[in-house]
PDB file of C-alpha atoms and ligand atoms in Angstrom:
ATOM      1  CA  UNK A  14       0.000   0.000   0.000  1.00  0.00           C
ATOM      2  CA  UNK A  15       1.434   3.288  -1.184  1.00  0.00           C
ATOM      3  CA  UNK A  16       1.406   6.022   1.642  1.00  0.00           C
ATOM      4  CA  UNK A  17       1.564   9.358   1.991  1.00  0.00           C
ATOM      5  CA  UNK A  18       5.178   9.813   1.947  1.00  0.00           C
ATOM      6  CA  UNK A  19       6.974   9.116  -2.050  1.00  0.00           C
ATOM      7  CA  UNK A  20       9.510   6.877  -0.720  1.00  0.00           C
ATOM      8  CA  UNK A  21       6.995   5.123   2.331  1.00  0.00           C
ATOM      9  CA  UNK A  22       5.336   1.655   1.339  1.00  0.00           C
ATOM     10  CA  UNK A  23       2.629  -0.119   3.788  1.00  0.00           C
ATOM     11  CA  UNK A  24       2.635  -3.293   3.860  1.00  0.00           C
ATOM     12  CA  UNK A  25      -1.162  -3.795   5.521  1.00  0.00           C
ATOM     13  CA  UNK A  26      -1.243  -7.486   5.370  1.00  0.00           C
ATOM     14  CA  UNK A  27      -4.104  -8.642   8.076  1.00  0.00           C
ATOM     15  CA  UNK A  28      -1.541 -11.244   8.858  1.00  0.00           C
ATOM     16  CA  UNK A  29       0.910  -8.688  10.034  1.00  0.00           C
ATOM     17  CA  UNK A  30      -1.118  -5.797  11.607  1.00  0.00           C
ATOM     18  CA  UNK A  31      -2.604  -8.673  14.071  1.00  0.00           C
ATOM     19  CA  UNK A  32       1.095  -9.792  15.422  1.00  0.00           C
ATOM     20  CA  UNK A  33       1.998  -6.369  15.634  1.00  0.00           C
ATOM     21  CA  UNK A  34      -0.870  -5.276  18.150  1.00  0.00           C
ATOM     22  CA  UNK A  35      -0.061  -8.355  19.922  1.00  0.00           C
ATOM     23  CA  UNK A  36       3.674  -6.858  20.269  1.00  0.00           C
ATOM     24  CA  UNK A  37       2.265  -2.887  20.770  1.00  0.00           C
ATOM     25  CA  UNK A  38       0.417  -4.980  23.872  1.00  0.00           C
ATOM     26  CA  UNK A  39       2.499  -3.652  27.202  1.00  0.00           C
ATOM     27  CA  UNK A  40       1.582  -7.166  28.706  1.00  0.00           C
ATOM     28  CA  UNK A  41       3.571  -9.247  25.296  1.00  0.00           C
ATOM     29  CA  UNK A  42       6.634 -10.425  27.341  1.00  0.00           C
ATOM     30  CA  UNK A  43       9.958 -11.042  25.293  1.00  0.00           C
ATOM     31  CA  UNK A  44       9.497 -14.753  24.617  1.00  0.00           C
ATOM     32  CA  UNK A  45       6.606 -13.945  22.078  1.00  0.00           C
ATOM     33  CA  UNK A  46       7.973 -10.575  21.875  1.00  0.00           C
ATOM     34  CA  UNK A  47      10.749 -12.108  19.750  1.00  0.00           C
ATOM     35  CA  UNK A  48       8.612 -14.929  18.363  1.00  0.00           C
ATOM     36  CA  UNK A  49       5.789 -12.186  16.664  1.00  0.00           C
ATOM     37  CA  UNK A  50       9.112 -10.002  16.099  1.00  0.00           C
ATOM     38  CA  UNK A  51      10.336 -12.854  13.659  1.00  0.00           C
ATOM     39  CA  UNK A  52       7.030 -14.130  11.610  1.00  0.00           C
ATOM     40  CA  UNK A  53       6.674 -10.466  10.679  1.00  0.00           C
ATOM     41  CA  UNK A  54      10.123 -10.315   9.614  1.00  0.00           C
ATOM     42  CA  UNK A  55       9.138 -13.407   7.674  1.00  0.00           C
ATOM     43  CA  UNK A  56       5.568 -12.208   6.337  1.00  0.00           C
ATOM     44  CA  UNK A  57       7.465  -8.325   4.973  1.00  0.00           C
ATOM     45  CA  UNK A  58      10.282 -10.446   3.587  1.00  0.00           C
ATOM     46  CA  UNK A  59       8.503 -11.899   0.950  1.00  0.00           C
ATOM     47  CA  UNK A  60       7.469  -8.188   0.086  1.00  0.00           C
ATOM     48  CA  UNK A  61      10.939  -6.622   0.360  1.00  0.00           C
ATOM     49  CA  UNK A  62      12.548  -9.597  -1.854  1.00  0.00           C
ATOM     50  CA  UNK A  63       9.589  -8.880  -4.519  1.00  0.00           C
ATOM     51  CA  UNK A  64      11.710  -7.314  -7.022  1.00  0.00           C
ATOM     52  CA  UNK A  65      14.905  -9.436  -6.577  1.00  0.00           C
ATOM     53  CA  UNK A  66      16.423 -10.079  -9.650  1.00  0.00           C
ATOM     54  CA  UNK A  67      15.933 -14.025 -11.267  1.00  0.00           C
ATOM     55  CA  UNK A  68      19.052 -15.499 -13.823  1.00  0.00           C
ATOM     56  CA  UNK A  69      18.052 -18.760 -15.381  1.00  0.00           C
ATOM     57  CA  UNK A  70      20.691 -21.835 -15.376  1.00  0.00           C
ATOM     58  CA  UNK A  71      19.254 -25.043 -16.690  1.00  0.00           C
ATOM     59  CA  UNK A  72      18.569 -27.948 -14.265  1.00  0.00           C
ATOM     60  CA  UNK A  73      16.786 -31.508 -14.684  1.00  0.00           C
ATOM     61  CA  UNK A  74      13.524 -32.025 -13.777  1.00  0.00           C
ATOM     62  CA  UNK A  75      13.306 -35.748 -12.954  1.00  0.00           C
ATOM     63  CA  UNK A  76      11.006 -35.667 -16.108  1.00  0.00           C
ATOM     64  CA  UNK A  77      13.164 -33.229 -18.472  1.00  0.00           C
ATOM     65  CA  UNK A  78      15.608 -30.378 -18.359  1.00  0.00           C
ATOM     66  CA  UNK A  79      14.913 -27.006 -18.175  1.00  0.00           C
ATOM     67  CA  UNK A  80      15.649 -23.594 -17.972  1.00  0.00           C
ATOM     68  CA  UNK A  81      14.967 -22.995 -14.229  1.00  0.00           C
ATOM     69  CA  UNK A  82      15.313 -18.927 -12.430  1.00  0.00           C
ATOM     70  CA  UNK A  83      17.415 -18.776  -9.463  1.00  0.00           C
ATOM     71  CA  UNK A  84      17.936 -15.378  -7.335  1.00  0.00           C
ATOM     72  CA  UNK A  85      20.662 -13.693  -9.774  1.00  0.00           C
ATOM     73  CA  UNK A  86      22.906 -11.977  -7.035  1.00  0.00           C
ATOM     74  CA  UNK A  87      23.628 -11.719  -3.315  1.00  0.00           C
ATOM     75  CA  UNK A  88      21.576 -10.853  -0.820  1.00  0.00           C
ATOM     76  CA  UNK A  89      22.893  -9.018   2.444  1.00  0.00           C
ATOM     77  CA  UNK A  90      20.891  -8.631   5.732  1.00  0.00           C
ATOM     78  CA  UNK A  91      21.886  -5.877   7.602  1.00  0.00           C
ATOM     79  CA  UNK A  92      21.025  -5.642  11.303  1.00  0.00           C
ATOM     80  CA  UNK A  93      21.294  -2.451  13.096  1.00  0.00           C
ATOM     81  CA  UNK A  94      22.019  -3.976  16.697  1.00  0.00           C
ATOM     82  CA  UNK A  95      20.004  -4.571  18.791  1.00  0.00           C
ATOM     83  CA  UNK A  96      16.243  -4.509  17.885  1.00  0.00           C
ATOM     84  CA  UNK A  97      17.272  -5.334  14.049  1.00  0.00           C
ATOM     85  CA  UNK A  98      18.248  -8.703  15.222  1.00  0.00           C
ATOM     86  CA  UNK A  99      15.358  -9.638  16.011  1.00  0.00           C
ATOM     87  CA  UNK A 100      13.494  -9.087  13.190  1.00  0.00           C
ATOM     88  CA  UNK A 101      16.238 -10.402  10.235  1.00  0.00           C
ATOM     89  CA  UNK A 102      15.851 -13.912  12.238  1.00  0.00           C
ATOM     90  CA  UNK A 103      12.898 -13.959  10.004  1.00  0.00           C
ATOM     91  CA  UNK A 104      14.398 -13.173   6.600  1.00  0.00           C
ATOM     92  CA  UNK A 105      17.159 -15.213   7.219  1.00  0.00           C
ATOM     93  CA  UNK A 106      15.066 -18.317   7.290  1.00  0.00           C
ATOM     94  CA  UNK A 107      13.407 -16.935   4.324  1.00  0.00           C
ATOM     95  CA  UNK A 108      17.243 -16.449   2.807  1.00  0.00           C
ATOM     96  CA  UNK A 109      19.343 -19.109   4.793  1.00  0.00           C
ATOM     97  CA  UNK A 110      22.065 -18.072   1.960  1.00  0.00           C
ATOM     98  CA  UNK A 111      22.230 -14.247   2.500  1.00  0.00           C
ATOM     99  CA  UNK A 112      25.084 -12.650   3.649  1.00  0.00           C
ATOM    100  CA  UNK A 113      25.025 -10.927   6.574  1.00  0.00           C
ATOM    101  CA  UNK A 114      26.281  -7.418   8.043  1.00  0.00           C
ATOM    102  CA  UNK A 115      25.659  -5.265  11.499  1.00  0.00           C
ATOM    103  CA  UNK A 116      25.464  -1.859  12.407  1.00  0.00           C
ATOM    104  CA  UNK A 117      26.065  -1.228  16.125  1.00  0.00           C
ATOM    105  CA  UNK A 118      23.961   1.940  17.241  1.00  0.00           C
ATOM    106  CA  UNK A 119      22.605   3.235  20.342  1.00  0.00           C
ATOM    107  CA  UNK A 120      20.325   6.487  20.395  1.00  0.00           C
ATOM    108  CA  UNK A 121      21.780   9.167  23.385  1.00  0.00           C
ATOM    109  CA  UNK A 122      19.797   9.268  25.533  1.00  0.00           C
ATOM    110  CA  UNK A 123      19.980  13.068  26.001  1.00  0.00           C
ATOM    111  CA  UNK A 124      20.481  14.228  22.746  1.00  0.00           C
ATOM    112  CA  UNK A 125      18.429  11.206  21.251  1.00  0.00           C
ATOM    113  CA  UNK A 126      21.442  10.876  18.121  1.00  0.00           C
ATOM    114  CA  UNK A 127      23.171   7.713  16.852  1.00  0.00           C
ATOM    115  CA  UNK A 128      25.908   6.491  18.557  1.00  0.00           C
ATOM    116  CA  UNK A 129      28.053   3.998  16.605  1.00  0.00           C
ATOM    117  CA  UNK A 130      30.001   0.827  18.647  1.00  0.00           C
ATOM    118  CA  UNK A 131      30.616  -1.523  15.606  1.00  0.00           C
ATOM    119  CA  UNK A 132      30.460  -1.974  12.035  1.00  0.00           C
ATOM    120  CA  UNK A 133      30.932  -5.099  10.138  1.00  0.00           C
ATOM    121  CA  UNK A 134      30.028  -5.702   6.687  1.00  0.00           C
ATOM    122  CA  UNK A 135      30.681  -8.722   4.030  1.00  0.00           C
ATOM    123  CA  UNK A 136      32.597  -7.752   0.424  1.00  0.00           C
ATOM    124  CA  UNK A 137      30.361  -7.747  -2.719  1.00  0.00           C
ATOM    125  CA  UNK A 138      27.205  -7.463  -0.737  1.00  0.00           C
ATOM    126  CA  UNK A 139      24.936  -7.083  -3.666  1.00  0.00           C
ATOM    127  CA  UNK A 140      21.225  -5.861  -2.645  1.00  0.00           C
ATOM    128  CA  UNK A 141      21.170  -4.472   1.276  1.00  0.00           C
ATOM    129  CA  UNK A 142      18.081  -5.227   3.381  1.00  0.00           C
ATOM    130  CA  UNK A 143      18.874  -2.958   6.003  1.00  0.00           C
ATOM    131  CA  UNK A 144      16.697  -4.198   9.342  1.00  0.00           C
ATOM    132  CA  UNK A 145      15.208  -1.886  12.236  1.00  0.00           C
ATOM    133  CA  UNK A 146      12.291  -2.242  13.605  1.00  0.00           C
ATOM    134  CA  UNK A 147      11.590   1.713  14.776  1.00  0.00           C
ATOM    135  CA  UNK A 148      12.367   4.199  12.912  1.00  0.00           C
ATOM    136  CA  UNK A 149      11.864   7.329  15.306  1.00  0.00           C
ATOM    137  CA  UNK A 150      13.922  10.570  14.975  1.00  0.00           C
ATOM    138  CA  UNK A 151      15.248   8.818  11.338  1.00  0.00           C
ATOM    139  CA  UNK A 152      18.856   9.447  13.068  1.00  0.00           C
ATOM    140  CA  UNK A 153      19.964   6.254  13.593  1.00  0.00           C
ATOM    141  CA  UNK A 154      18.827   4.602  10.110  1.00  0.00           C
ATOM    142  CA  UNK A 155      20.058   7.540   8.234  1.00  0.00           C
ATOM    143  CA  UNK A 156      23.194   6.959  10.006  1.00  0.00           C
ATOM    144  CA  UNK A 157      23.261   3.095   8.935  1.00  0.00           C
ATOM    145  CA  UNK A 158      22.586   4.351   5.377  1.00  0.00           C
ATOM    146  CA  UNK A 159      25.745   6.676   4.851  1.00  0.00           C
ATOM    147  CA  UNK A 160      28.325   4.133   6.639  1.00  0.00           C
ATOM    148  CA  UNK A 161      26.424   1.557   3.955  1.00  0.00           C
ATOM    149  CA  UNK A 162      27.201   4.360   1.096  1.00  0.00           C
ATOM    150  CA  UNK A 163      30.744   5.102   2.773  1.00  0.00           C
ATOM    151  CA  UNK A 164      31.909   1.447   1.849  1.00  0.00           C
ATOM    152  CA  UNK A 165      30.764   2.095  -1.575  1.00  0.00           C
ATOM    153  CA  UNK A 166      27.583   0.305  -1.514  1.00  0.00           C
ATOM    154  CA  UNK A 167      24.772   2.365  -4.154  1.00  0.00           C
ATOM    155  CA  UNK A 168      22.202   3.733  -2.341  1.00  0.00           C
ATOM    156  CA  UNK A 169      19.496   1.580  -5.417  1.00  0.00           C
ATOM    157  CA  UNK A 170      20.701  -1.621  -4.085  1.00  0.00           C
ATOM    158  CA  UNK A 171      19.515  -0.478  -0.402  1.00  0.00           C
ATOM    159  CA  UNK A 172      16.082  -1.009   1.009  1.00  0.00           C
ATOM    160  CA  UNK A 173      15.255   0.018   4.675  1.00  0.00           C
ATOM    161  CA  UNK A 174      12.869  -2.399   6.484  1.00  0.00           C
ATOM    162  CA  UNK A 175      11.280  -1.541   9.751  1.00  0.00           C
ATOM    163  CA  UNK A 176       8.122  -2.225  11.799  1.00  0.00           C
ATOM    164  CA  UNK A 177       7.007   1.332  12.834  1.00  0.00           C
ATOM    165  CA  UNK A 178       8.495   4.420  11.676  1.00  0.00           C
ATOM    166  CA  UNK A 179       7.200   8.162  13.155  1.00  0.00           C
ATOM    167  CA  UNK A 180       6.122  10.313  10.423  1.00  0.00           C
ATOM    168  CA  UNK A 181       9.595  12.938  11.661  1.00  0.00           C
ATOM    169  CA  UNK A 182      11.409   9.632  11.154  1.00  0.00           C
ATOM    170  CA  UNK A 183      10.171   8.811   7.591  1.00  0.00           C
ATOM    171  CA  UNK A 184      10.655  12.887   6.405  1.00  0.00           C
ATOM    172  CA  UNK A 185      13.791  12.930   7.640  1.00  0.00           C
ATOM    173  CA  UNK A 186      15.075   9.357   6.099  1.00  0.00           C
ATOM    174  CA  UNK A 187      13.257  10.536   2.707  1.00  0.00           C
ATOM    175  CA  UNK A 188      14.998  14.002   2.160  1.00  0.00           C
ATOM    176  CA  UNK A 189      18.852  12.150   3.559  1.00  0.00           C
ATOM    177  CA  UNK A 190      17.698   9.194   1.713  1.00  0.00           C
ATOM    178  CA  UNK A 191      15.748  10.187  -1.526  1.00  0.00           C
ATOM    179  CA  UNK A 192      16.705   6.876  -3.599  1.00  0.00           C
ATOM    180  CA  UNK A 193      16.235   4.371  -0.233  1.00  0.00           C
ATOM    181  CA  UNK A 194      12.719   2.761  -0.602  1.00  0.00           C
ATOM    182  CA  UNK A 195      10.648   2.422   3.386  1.00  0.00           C
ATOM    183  CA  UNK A 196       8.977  -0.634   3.808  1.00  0.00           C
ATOM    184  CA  UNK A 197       6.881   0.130   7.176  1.00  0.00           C
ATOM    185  CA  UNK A 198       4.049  -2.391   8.702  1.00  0.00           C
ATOM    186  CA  UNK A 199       2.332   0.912   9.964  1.00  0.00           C
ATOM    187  CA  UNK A 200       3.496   4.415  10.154  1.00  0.00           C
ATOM    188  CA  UNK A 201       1.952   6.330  13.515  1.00  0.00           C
ATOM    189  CA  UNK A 202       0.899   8.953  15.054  1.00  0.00           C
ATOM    190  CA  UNK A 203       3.959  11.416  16.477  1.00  0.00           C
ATOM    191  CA  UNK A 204       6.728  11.195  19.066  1.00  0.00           C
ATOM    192  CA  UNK A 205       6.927  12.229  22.264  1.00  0.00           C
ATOM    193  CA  UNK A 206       8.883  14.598  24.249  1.00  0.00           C
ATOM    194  CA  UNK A 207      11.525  11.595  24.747  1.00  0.00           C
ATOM    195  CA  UNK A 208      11.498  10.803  20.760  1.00  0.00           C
ATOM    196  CA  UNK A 209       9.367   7.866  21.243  1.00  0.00           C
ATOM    197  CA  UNK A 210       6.742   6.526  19.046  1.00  0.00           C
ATOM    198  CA  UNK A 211       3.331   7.242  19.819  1.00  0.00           C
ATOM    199  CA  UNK A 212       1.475   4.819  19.725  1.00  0.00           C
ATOM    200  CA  UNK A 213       4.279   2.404  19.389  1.00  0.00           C
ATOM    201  CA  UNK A 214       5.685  -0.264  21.444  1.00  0.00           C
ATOM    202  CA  UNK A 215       7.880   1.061  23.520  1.00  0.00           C
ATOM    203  CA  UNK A 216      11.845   0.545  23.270  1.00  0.00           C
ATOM    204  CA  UNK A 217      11.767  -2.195  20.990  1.00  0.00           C
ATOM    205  CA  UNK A 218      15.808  -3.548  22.227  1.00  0.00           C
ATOM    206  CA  UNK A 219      14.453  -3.728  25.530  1.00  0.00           C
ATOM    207  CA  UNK A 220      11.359  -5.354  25.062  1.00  0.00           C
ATOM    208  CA  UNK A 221      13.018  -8.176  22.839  1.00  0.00           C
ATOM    209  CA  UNK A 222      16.197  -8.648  25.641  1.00  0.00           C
ATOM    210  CA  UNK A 223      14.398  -8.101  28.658  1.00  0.00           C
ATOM    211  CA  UNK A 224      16.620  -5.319  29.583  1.00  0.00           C
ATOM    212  CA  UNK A 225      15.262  -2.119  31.701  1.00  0.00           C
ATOM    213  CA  UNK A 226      14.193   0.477  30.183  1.00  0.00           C
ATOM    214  CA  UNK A 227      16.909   3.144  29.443  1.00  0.00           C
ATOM    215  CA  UNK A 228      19.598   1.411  31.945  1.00  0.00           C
ATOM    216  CA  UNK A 229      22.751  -0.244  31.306  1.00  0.00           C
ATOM    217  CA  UNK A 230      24.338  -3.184  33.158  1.00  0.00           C
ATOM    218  CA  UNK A 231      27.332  -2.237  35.011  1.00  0.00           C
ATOM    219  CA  UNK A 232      30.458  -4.787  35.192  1.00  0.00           C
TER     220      UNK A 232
HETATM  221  O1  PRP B 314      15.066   6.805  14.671  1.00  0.00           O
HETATM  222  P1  PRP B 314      15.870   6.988  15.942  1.00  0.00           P
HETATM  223  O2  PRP B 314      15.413   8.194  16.713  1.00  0.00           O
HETATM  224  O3  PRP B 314      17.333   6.998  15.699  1.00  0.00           O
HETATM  225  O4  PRP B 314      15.495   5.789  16.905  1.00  0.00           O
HETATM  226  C1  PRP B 314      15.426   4.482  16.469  1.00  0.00           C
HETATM  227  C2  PRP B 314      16.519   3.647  17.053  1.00  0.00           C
HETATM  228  O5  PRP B 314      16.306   3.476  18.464  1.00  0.00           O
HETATM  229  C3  PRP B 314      16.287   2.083  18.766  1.00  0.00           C
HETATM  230  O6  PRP B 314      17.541   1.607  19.078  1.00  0.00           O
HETATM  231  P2  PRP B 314      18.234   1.915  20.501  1.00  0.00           P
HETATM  232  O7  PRP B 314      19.043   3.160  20.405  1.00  0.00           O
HETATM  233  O8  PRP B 314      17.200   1.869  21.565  1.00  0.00           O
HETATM  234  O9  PRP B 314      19.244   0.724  20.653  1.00  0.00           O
HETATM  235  P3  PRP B 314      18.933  -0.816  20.996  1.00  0.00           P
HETATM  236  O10 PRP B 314      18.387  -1.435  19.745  1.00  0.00           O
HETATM  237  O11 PRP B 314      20.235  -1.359  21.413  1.00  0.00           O
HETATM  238  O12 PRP B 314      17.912  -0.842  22.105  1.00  0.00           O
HETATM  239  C4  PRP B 314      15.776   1.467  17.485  1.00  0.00           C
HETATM  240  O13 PRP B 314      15.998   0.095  17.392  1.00  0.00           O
HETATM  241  C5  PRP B 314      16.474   2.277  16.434  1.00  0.00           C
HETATM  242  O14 PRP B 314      17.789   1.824  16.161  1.00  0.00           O
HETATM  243  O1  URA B 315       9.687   4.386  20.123  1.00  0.00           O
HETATM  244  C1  URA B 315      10.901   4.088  20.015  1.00  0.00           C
HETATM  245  C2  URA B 315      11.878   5.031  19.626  1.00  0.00           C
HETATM  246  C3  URA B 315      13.169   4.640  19.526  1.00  0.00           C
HETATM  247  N1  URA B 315      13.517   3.362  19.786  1.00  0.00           N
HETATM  248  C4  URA B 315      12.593   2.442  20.173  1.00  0.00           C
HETATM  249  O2  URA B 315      12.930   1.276  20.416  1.00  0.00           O
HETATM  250  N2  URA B 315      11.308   2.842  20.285  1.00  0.00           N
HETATM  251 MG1   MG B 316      16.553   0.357  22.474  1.00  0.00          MG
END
């Protein structure tokens, strides 16, 4: 479903608006937290793979041979750690053969902008799915986007994947962004004085890990 933003696609499927209210639900604990977190990843995947490219190599049929289309290039998963992990669990079962990179980010707390802690990336990574499941401020997946472009990586062969994205998070991605398709389950209302997602589900790292809200374990 085509939104109101250019670059913003919906994908409405009954299917995946019913596991996300389950997750929106304050009372979803992690354990089906991560379980809902992952079928969704598997429902949009076969939405974000849509326009993959096919190459034909012929095969034998156990009646004939045959020209037979096979995906033509990599793949590449890209998790932006934490709360993309969660959700590329279900596109790698949908792509066991995909490469796969990660993007270590943590919003400030204070000044709510990407912090980077690791980057590591595969060689000829051929088309990016770059995985988030919030996309709030935008700062943190426009972030992911140029380290993707600083390794040389085409901003066509990218396509952003998250779960809810803020309408400040989608303008902002779109006007960094311009050529990066959105694929969003449901875009909402606003954020909040924090830059949270209203409605939302709350801090989607913690809810998946079970970790307090906004604290940090100490050694
Ligand atoms: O659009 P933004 O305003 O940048 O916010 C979105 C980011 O915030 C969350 O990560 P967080 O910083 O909580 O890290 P975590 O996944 O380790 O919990 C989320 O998973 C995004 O990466
Ligand atoms: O609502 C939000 C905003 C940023 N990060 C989250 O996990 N949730
Ligand atoms: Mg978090």
């Amino acid at each position: 479903m085509t939104s109101r933003f250019p670059t913003l696609t919906l994908l409405d499927h009954p299917l995946i608006q019913h596991k996300l209210s389950l997750m929106r639900d304050r009372t979803t604990r992690p354990v089906l937290f991560r379980q809902l977190l992952r079928e969704i990843g598997i429902l949009m995947g076969y939405e974000l793979t849509r326009d993959l490219t096919l190459k034909t190599r012929p095969i034998e049929t156990p009646m004939t041979t045959m020209d037979a289309p096979f995906l033509a290039g990599p793949v590449t998963l890209v998790s932006i750690l934490r709360a993309g992990l969660g959700m590329t669990e279900g596109l790698r079962e949908l792509m066991p053969d995909a490469k796969e990179g990660h993007i270590g980010l943590f919003r400030d707390p204070e000044t709510h902008q990407p912090r980077e802690y690791f980057v590591k990336l595969p060689a000829d990574p051929g088309r990016v799915l770059l995985v988030d499941p919030m996309l709030a401020t935008g700062g943190s997946a426009v972030h992911a986007v140029e380290v993707l472009l600083d390794r040389g990586i085409a901003a066509r062969d990218i396509r952003f994947l998250c779960l809810i994205a803020a309408p400040e998070g989608v303008e902002r991605f779109a006007a960094a962004c311009p050529d990066v398709p959105i694929l969003a389950a449901a875009l909402d209302s606003h954020l909040d004085e924090n830059a949270y997602i209203i409605p939302g589900l709350g801090d989607a790292g913690d809810r998946l890990y079970g970790t307090e809200h906004g604290k940090t374990a100490t050694a």
